[in-house]
CSV table of C-alpha atoms in Angstrom, one decimal:
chain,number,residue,atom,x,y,z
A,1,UNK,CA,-101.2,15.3,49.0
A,2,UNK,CA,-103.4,13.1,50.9
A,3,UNK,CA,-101.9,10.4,53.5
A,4,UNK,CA,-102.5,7.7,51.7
A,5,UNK,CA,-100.6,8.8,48.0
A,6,UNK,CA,-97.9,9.3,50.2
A,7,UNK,CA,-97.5,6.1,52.2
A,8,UNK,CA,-98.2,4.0,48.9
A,9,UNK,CA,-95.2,6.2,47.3
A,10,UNK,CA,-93.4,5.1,50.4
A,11,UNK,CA,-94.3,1.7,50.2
A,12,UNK,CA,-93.0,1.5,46.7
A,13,UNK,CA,-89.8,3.4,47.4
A,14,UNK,CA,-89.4,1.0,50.6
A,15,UNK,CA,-89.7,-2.3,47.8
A,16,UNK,CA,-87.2,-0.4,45.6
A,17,UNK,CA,-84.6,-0.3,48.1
A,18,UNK,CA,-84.6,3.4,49.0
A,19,UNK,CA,-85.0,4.8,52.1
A,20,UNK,CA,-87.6,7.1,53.2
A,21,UNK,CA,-88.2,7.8,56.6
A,22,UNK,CA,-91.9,8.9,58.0
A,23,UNK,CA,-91.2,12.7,59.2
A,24,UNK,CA,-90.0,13.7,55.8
A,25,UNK,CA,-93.7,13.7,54.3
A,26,UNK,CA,-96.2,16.0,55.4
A,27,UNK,CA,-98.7,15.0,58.3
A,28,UNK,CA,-102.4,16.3,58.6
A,29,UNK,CA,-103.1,18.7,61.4
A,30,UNK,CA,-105.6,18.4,63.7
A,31,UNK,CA,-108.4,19.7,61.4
A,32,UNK,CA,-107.4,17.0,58.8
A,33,UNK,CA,-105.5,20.1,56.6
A,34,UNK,CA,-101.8,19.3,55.8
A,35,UNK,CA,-99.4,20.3,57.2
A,36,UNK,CA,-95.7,21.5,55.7
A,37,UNK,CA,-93.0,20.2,57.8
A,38,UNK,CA,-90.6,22.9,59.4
A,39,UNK,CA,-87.2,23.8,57.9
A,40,UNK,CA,-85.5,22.3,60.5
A,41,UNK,CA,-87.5,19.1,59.7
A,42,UNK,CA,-86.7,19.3,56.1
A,43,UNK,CA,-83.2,19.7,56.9
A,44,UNK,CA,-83.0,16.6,59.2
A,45,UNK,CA,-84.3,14.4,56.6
A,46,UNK,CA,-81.3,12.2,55.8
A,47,UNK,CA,-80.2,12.0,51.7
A,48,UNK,CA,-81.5,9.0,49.9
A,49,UNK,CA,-78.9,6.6,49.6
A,50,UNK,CA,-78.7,4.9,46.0
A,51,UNK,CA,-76.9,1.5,45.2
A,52,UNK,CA,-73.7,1.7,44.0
A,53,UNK,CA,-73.2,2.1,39.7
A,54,UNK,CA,-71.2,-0.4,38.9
A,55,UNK,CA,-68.2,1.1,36.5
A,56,UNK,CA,-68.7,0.2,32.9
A,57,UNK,CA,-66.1,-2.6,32.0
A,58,UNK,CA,-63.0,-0.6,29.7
A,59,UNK,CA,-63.1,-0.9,26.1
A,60,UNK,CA,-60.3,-3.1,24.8
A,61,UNK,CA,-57.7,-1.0,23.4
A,62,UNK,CA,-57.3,-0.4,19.6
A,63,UNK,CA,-54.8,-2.9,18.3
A,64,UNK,CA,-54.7,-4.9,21.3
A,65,UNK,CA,-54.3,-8.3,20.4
A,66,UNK,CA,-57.2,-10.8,22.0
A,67,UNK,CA,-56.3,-14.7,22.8
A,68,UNK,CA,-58.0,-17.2,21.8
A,69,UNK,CA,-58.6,-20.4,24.4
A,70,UNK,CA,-59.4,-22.2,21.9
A,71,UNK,CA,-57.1,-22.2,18.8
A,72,UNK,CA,-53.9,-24.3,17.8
A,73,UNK,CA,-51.6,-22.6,20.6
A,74,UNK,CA,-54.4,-23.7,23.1
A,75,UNK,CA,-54.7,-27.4,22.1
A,76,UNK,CA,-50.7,-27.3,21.6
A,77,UNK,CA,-50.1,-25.6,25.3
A,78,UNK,CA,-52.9,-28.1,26.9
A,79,UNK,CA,-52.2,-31.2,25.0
A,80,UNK,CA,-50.5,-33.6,26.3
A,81,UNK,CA,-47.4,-36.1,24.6
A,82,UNK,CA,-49.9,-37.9,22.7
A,83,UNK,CA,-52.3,-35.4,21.0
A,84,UNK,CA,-48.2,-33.7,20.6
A,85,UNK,CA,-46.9,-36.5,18.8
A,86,UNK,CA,-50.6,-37.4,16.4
A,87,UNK,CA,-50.0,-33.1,15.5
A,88,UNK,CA,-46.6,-33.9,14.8
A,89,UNK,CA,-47.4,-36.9,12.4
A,90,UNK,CA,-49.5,-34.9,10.5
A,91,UNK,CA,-47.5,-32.3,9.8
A,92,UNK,CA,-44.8,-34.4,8.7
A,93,UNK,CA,-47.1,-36.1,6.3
A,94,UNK,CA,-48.4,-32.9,5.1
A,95,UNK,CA,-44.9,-31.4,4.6
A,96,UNK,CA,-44.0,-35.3,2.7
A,97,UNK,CA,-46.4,-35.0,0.5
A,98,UNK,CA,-46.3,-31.8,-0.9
A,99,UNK,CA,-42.7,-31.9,-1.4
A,100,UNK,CA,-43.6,-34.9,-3.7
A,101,UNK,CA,-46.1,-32.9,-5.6
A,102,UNK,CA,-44.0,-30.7,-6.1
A,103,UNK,CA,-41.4,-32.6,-7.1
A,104,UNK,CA,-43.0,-35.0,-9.2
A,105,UNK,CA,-44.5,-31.8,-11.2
A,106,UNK,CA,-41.0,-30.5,-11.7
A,107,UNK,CA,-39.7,-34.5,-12.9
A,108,UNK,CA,-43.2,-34.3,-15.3
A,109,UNK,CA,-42.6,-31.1,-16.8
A,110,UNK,CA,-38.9,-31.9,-17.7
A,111,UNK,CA,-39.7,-35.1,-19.5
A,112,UNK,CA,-41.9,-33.6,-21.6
A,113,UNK,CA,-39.3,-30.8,-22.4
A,114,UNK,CA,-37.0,-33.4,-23.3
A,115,UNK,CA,-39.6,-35.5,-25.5
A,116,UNK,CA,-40.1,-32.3,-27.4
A,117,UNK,CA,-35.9,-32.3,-27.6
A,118,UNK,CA,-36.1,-35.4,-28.6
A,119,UNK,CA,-38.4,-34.8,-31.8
A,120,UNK,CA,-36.5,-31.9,-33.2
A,121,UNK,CA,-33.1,-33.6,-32.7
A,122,UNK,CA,-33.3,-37.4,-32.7
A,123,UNK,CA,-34.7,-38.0,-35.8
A,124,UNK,CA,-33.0,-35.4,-37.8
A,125,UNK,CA,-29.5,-36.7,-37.1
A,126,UNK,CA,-27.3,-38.7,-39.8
A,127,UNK,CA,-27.0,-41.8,-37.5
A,128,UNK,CA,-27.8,-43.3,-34.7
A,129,UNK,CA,-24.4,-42.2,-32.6
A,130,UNK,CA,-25.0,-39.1,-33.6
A,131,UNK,CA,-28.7,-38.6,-32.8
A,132,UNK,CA,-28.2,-40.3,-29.4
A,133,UNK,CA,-25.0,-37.7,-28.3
A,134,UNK,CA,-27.5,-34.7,-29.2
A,135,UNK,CA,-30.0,-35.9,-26.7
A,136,UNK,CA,-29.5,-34.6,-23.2
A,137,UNK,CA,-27.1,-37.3,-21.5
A,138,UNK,CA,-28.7,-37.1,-18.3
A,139,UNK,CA,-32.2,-37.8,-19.8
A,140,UNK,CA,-34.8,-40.6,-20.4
A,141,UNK,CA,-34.5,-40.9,-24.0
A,142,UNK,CA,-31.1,-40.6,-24.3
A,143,UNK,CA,-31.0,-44.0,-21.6
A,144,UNK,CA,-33.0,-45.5,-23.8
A,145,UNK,CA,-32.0,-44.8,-27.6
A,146,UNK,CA,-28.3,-45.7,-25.6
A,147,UNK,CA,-29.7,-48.8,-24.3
A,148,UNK,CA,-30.8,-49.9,-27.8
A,149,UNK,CA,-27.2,-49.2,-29.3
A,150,UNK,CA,-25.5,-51.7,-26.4
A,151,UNK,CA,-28.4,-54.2,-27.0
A,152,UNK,CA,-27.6,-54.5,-30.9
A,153,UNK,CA,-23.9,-53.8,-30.6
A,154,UNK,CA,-23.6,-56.2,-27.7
A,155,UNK,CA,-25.8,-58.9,-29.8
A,156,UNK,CA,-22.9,-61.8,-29.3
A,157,UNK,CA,-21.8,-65.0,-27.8
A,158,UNK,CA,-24.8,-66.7,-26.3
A,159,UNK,CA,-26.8,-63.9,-27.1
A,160,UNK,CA,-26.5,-64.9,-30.6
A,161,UNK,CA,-29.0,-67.7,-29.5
A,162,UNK,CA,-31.5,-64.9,-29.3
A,163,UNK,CA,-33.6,-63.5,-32.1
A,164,UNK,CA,-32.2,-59.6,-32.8
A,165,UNK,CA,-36.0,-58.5,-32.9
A,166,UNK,CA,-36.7,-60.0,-29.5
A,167,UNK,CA,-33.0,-59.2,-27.9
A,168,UNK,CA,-33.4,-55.3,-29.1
A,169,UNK,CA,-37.0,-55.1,-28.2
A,170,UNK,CA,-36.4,-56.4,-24.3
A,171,UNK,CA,-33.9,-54.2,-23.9
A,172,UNK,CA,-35.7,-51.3,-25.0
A,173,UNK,CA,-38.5,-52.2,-22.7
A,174,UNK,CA,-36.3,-52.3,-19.8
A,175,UNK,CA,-35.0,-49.3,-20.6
A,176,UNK,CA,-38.7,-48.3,-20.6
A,177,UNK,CA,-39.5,-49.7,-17.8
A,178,UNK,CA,-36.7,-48.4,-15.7
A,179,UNK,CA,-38.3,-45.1,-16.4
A,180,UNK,CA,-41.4,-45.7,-15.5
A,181,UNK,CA,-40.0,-46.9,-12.2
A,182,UNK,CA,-38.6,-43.1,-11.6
A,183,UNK,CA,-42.3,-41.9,-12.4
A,184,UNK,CA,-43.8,-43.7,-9.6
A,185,UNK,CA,-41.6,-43.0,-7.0
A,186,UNK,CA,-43.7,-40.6,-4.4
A,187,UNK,CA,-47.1,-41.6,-5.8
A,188,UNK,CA,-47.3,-44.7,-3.0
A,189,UNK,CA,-46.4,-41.8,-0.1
A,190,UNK,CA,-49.2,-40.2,-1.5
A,191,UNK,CA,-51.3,-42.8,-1.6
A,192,UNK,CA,-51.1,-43.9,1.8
A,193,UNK,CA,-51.0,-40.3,3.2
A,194,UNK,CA,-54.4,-40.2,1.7
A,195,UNK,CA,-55.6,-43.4,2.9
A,196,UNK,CA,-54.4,-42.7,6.6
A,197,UNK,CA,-54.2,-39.3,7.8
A,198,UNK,CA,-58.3,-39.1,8.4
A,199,UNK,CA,-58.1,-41.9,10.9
A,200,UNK,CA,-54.6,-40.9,12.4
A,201,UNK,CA,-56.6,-37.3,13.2
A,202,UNK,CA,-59.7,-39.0,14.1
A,203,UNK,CA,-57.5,-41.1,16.4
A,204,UNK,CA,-56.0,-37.2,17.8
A,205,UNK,CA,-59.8,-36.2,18.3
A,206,UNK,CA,-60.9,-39.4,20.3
A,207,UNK,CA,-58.0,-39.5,22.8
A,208,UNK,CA,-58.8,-35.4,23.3
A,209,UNK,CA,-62.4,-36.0,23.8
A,210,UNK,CA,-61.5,-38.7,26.7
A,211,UNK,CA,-59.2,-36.4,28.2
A,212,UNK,CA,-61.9,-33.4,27.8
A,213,UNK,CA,-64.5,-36.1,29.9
A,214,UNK,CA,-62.2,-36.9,32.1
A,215,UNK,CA,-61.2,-33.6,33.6
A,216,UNK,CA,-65.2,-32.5,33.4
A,217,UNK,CA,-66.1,-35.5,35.3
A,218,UNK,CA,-63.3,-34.5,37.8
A,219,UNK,CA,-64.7,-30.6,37.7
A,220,UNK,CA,-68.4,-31.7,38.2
A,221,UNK,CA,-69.4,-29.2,35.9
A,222,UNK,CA,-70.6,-29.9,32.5
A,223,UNK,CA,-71.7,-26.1,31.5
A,224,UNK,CA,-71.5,-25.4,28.2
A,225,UNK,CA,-68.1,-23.4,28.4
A,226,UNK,CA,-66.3,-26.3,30.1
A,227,UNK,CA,-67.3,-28.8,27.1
A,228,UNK,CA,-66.9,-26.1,24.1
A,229,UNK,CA,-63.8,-25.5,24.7
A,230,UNK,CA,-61.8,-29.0,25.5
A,231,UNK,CA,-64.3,-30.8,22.7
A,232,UNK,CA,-63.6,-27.8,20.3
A,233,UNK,CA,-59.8,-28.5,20.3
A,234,UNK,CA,-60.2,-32.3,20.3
A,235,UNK,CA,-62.6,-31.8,17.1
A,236,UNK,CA,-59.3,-29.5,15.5
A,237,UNK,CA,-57.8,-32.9,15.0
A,238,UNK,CA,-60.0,-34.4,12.8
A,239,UNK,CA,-59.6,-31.1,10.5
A,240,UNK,CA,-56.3,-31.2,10.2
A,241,UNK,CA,-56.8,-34.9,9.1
A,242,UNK,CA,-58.7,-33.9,5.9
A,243,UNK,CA,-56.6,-31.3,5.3
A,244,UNK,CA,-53.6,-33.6,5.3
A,245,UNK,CA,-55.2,-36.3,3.4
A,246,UNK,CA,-57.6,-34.5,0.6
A,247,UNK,CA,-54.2,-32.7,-1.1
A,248,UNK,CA,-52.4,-35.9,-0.9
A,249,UNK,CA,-55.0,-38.0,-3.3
A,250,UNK,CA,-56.0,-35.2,-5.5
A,251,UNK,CA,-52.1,-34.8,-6.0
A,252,UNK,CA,-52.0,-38.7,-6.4
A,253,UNK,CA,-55.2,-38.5,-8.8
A,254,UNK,CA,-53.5,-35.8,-10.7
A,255,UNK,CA,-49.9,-37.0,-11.1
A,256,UNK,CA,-51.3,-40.4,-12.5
A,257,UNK,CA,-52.8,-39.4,-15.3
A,258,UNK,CA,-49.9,-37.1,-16.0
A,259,UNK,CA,-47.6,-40.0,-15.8
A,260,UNK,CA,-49.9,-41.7,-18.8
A,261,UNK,CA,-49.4,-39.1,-20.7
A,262,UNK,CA,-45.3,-38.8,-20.2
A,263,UNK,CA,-45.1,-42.8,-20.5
A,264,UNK,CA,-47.1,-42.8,-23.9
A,265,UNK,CA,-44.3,-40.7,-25.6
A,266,UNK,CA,-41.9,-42.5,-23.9
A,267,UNK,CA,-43.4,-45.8,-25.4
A,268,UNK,CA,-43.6,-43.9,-28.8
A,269,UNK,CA,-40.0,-42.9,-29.0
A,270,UNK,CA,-38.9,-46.9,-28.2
A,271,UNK,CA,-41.0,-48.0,-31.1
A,272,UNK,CA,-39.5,-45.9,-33.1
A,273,UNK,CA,-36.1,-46.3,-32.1
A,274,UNK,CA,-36.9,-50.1,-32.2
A,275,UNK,CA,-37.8,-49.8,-35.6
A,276,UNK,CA,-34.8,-47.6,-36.8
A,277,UNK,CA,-32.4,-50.3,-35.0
A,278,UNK,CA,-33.7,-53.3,-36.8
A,279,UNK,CA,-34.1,-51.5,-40.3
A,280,UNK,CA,-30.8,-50.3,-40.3
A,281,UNK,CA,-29.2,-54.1,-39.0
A,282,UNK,CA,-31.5,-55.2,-41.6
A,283,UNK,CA,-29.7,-53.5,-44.1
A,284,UNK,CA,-26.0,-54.2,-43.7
A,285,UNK,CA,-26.7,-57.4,-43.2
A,286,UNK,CA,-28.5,-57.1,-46.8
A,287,UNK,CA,-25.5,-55.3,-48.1
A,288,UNK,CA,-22.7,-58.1,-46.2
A,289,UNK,CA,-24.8,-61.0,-48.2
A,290,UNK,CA,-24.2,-59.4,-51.3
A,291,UNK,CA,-20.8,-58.6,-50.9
A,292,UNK,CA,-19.9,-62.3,-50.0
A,293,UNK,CA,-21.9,-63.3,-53.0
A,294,UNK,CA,-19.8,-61.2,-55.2
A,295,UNK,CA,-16.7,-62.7,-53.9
């Protein structure tokens, strides 16, 4: 091996970081042949010292769990009594409005088990005392079909001044009325849950994005992992928003039209109670004429 291969390979081993001192190499001899160094020399020629391996970083245990910075326990921990309080208010909405769904559903469902009650009993009765005690006593129809026995029984004194037809039917539609008044109650929660909860997150996710500015303006550093994170969390709020506000108007959407449909049988059964009332007044005050004619 020439001089020259071997001071290049030492050159390169030099820019590599390893050292590689001179009398380790062979050296020509005075005729130009190489030369092998002596054993001696060979043994004085230090070790080549290599950098430091750094150790490969540990596996994360199987099963260990992993935090995350930036979920809902992180923007609860960091938060401060505002962003607390906006969280707060939304849950409570959330939990407000679903108990009304629910609620109303249940309301819903047994009104139209009683108008089905109310077809196989009602009108298959002898009389009109007897068809209102078969109703349930704690349901609309029977509150109305009683409401329309007071009205005609009750049809006296200055009342007298009023046309049966017009005293029965008003107090039927009260009656009617009344009801209806139980089927709306909820839907207006709903309504402005719906209407409100996007801007009461959005307001969550602006004050957390000032407070996120504010402390990397303080910092100095605007890298992208000291903006993810705070902006991330701030951002959460406007989620939870929609997901507050879209179940309560599709609830609101829903238990509307179902109300229609309840409230149309309702109406049914007063007409045809209102009917039944008159037609039977109708006819023993027929039958009273004739009796005082006879006399």
């Amino acid at each position: 091996m020439n001089n020259s291969l071997i001071r290049a390979l030492r050159s390169l081993l030099l820019a590599a970081g390893l050292a590689l001192p001179a009398p380790a190499f062979a050296q020509d001899g005075p005729n130009g042949a190489e030369t092998v160094p002596s054993a001696e020399a060979q043994a004085a020629v230090p070790e080549t010292s290599l950098p430091p391996v750094p150790p490969a970083a540990a596996p994360a245990a199987e099963g260990e769990a992993v935090l995350n910075p930036y979920g809902l326990e992180a923007l609860w921990a960091q938060g401060d009594a505002v962003a607390k309080g906006t969280l707060i208010i939304l849950v409570v909405m959330s939990a407000a409005s679903w108990y009304v769904i629910v609620t109303k559903l249940y309301e819903q469902h047994k009104l139209r088990r009683l108008a089905r009650e109310a077809k196989r009993k009602f009108w298959t009765a002898g009389g009109l005392q007897q068809a209102t005690a078969a109703l349930n006593p704690r349901g609309a129809f029977h509150f109305i079909a009683q409401s329309g026995l007071e009205a005609k029984e009750h049809h006296t004194g200055l009342f007298e001044h009023i046309d049966l037809n017009t005293w029965v039917g008003q107090s039927i539609q009260r009656a009617i009325e009344n009801v209806h008044s139980r089927l709306q109650d909820g839907l207006a929660l709903l309504a402005t849950v719906g209407s409100t909860a996007p801007f009461i997150g959005l307001f969550g996710t602006v004050w957390g994005i000032y407070h996120a500015l504010t402390a990397i303006g303080i910092a100095g550093q605007a890298s992208i992992d000291k903006v993810a994170g705070p902006v991330g969390e701030a951002l959460i709020m406007t989620a939870i928003g929609l997901a507050v506000a879209v179940p309560a108007v599709l609830g609101y959407n829903w238990l509307v039209r179902r109300n229609k449909a309840s409230l149309d049988e309702v109406r049914a059964f007063g007409a045809d109670l209102h009917a039944v009332l008159l037609g039977g007044g109708n006819a023993r005050t027929a039958a009273a004429a004739q009796g005082g004619e006879g006399r």
